[in-house]
Amino acid sequence: MDRGDGRTKYLLRGEGAGSVFVIDEKTGNIHVTKPLDREEKDEYRLIATATDWQTDRALEPSSTFIIRVQDINDNPPLFEEEPYSATVPEMANIGTSIIQVTATDADDPTYGNSARLVYTLVQGKQFFSVDPQTGILRTAVPDMDRETQDQYLVVLQAKDMGGHLGGEGERGRGGEKRGEEERGGEGRREGGRGGERRGEEGRGERRGEERREEERGEEGRGERRGERGDEGRGGEGR
């Protein structure tokens, strides 16, 4: 308490004194030096003392007090596992429990709705349902047939009541259909290579025919040359 004579000086010690909190030596007002994060530290214990300005002797008993950092909604929900994977029996009844997903929020659960979570389905609503409070995933259709579809991609979202959206948890979808398409593509590629081979064979046959025609042409020219030679020799004899 300031006595008004200018002899009182206020001192502060404890957690964060001088770094997080500073005190005005003349008035005793305490100020913060930087933004506080409740998730980093939610409480500080400090001691303030009024002393004589010249001798630093305490003029009255020290005052101990606690500063609690009030939470704000500054953290989104996070799923504990991602991606999730689960199985369900074929021909299961509607409402069969499959898996429970869990998200956490670093905000203060005792203050407001910052840490109260709600689960929703983003993808897969036509086949599954999720309990908004517990995160339990259940079947929404009867008689699921493995031969019709053996895997599903389900995307869930966690949101706190303050409006922060969390990351999405999902299950991966199988690649059998993609594999069949790839195998079909390989067959088409092989067919293409077969066509190339047939094309090469056709070109080889044409080249062979051309060579045979050239050979026949050379033979014909040789015969004609032989005939002319015989005629010439006959003329000499005459």
XYZ file of C-alpha atoms in Angstrom:
238
model
C 0.000 0.000 0.000
C 1.460 3.359 -1.038
C 1.732 5.605 1.997
C 2.005 8.701 -0.209
C 5.337 9.788 1.235
C 7.452 8.488 -1.682
C 9.327 6.108 0.617
C 7.552 2.886 -0.502
C 9.019 0.600 -3.154
C 7.281 -2.520 -4.379
C 9.184 -5.698 -5.166
C 8.009 -8.851 -6.959
C 9.389 -12.378 -6.785
C 8.204 -15.854 -7.708
C 7.366 -17.701 -10.937
C 7.952 -15.487 -13.961
C 8.867 -12.402 -11.914
C 10.980 -10.059 -14.025
C 10.526 -12.106 -17.221
C 6.786 -12.702 -17.572
C 5.522 -10.242 -14.945
C 6.935 -6.883 -13.849
C 5.799 -4.598 -11.042
C 5.775 -0.818 -10.991
C 8.023 -0.004 -8.021
C 6.080 3.160 -7.198
C 2.455 2.105 -7.678
C 2.590 -1.684 -7.227
C 0.736 -2.327 -10.493
C 1.702 -5.638 -12.118
C 1.922 -6.060 -15.902
C 2.672 -8.946 -18.266
C 5.572 -8.630 -20.694
C 4.395 -11.108 -23.352
C 1.334 -13.142 -24.401
C 0.568 -16.060 -22.087
C -0.252 -19.574 -23.298
C -2.397 -21.648 -20.943
C -1.293 -24.875 -22.646
C 2.323 -23.967 -21.844
C 1.707 -22.857 -18.229
C -1.691 -22.285 -16.674
C -0.751 -20.872 -13.268
C 1.864 -18.578 -11.677
C 2.561 -18.047 -7.962
C 3.960 -14.622 -7.102
C 4.926 -12.721 -3.946
C 4.713 -8.921 -3.694
C 6.377 -6.937 -0.914
C 6.153 -3.259 0.035
C 9.565 -2.059 1.259
C 11.234 1.125 2.381
C 12.747 2.880 -0.630
C 16.063 3.562 1.106
C 16.561 0.539 3.356
C 14.551 -2.161 1.456
C 13.051 -3.119 4.811
C 9.570 -4.637 4.535
C 6.948 -2.168 5.644
C 4.235 -4.846 5.928
C 3.931 -8.646 5.472
C 4.427 -9.911 1.938
C 1.350 -10.767 -0.119
C 1.233 -14.131 -1.909
C -1.171 -14.499 -4.808
C -1.874 -16.821 -7.739
C -2.380 -15.741 -11.335
C -4.404 -18.249 -13.388
C -4.315 -17.994 -17.163
C -7.829 -18.072 -18.597
C -8.208 -20.334 -21.599
C -9.311 -19.331 -25.084
C -10.283 -21.677 -27.910
C -6.939 -21.726 -29.711
C -6.402 -25.469 -30.273
C -8.136 -27.753 -32.794
C -9.068 -31.355 -31.928
C -6.559 -34.010 -33.002
C -7.218 -37.696 -33.629
C -5.070 -40.051 -31.570
C -4.592 -42.451 -34.492
C -4.646 -41.895 -38.232
C -5.564 -43.576 -40.439
C -7.856 -45.952 -38.567
C -8.484 -49.502 -39.805
C -11.338 -51.805 -38.785
C -13.345 -54.820 -39.964
C -17.042 -55.692 -39.907
C -18.586 -59.169 -40.376
C -20.328 -59.828 -43.670
C -24.154 -59.661 -43.455
C -23.934 -57.762 -40.118
C -27.089 -56.189 -38.699
C -27.798 -52.459 -38.737
C -26.140 -50.770 -35.769
C -23.247 -53.212 -35.478
C -20.377 -51.494 -33.635
C -17.223 -51.336 -35.744
C -14.674 -49.059 -34.034
C -14.449 -46.099 -31.664
C -12.407 -43.105 -32.800
C -10.971 -40.676 -30.266
C -9.817 -37.079 -30.635
C -8.304 -34.812 -27.991
C -8.282 -31.049 -27.509
C -5.550 -29.250 -25.574
C -7.928 -26.485 -24.467
C -9.215 -26.326 -20.876
C -12.086 -28.852 -20.490
C -13.442 -26.981 -17.441
C -13.817 -23.642 -19.212
C -16.594 -23.114 -21.744
C -17.019 -25.488 -24.665
C -13.497 -25.282 -26.051
C -12.695 -28.941 -25.342
C -16.156 -30.493 -25.802
C -16.005 -32.498 -29.021
C -18.603 -33.593 -31.552
C -17.938 -36.318 -34.148
C -19.504 -36.244 -37.618
C -19.229 -38.260 -40.826
C -17.847 -36.451 -43.861
C -17.790 -39.459 -46.209
C -19.534 -42.835 -45.977
C -22.882 -41.615 -44.601
C -24.857 -43.992 -46.824
C -23.233 -47.027 -45.187
C -22.228 -45.955 -41.659
C -23.217 -43.721 -38.732
C -21.187 -42.250 -35.865
C -22.242 -41.366 -32.333
C -21.541 -37.604 -32.060
C -20.482 -37.834 -28.397
C -18.623 -41.173 -28.171
C -17.150 -41.464 -31.683
C -18.409 -45.063 -32.078
C -18.810 -46.013 -35.743
C -21.708 -48.356 -36.617
C -23.236 -49.915 -39.723
C -26.189 -48.030 -41.200
C -27.303 -50.649 -43.755
C -28.064 -54.372 -43.345
C -26.487 -57.377 -45.056
C -23.215 -55.857 -46.266
C -21.970 -58.184 -49.020
C -18.234 -58.653 -49.404
C -18.598 -59.848 -52.994
C -20.379 -56.591 -53.862
C -17.897 -54.310 -52.077
C -15.144 -55.460 -49.751
C -13.681 -52.150 -48.546
C -14.976 -48.641 -47.779
C -13.374 -45.252 -47.299
C -14.937 -43.557 -44.273
C -13.962 -39.987 -43.330
C -14.835 -38.643 -39.856
C -14.365 -35.172 -38.425
C -14.045 -33.935 -34.844
C -15.145 -30.397 -33.981
C -15.108 -28.644 -30.632
C -18.179 -26.778 -29.443
C -16.323 -23.508 -29.885
C -16.223 -24.044 -33.640
C -12.684 -25.326 -34.225
C -12.480 -28.137 -36.769
C -10.038 -30.937 -36.183
C -8.179 -33.153 -38.612
C -10.092 -35.858 -40.459
C -9.628 -39.508 -39.550
C -10.102 -42.005 -42.342
C -9.791 -45.597 -43.445
C -7.907 -46.449 -46.616
C -9.806 -48.112 -49.488
C -8.574 -51.349 -51.102
C -6.983 -51.488 -54.529
C -8.449 -54.652 -56.062
C -10.407 -52.794 -58.722
C -7.447 -50.606 -59.490
C -5.328 -53.752 -59.719
C -7.726 -55.262 -62.255
C -7.589 -52.090 -64.302
C -3.809 -52.179 -64.209
C -3.776 -55.820 -65.275
C -6.173 -54.961 -68.111
C -3.837 -52.179 -69.120
C -0.933 -54.643 -69.161
C -2.969 -56.917 -71.438
C -3.632 -54.011 -73.752
C 0.027 -53.129 -73.732
C 0.925 -56.749 -74.537
C -1.670 -56.694 -77.333
C 0.001 -53.578 -78.651
C 3.377 -55.315 -78.588
C 1.799 -58.268 -80.432
C 0.499 -55.895 -83.075
C 4.010 -54.473 -83.409
C 5.395 -57.973 -83.906
C 2.743 -58.770 -86.500
C 3.548 -55.502 -88.240
C 7.254 -56.408 -88.281
C 6.424 -59.856 -89.699
C 4.283 -58.256 -92.419
C 7.070 -55.855 -93.326
C 9.511 -58.789 -93.443
C 7.223 -60.723 -95.802
C 6.897 -57.725 -98.115
C 10.655 -57.259 -98.177
C 11.059 -60.963 -99.026
C 8.592 -60.709 -101.892
C 10.375 -57.622 -103.200
C 13.716 -59.475 -103.116
C 12.204 -62.456 -104.974
C 10.759 -60.130 -107.618
C 14.159 -58.477 -108.028
C 15.806 -61.896 -108.398
C 13.242 -62.967 -111.005
C 13.833 -59.699 -112.840
C 17.606 -60.290 -112.849
C 17.103 -63.848 -114.151
C 14.879 -62.507 -116.952
C 17.467 -59.929 -117.912
C 20.149 -62.647 -117.946
C 18.050 -64.841 -120.247
C 17.465 -61.969 -122.643
C 21.171 -61.203 -122.697
C 21.861 -64.868 -123.502
C 19.378 -64.854 -126.379
C 20.928 -61.756 -127.914
C 24.365 -63.347 -127.607
C 23.211 -66.460 -129.462
C 21.692 -64.346 -132.221
C 24.968 -62.482 -132.594
C 26.963 -65.685 -132.944
C 24.508 -67.018 -135.502
C 24.979 -63.889 -137.626
C 28.742 -64.291 -137.596
C 28.405 -67.846 -138.809
C 26.268 -66.738 -141.745
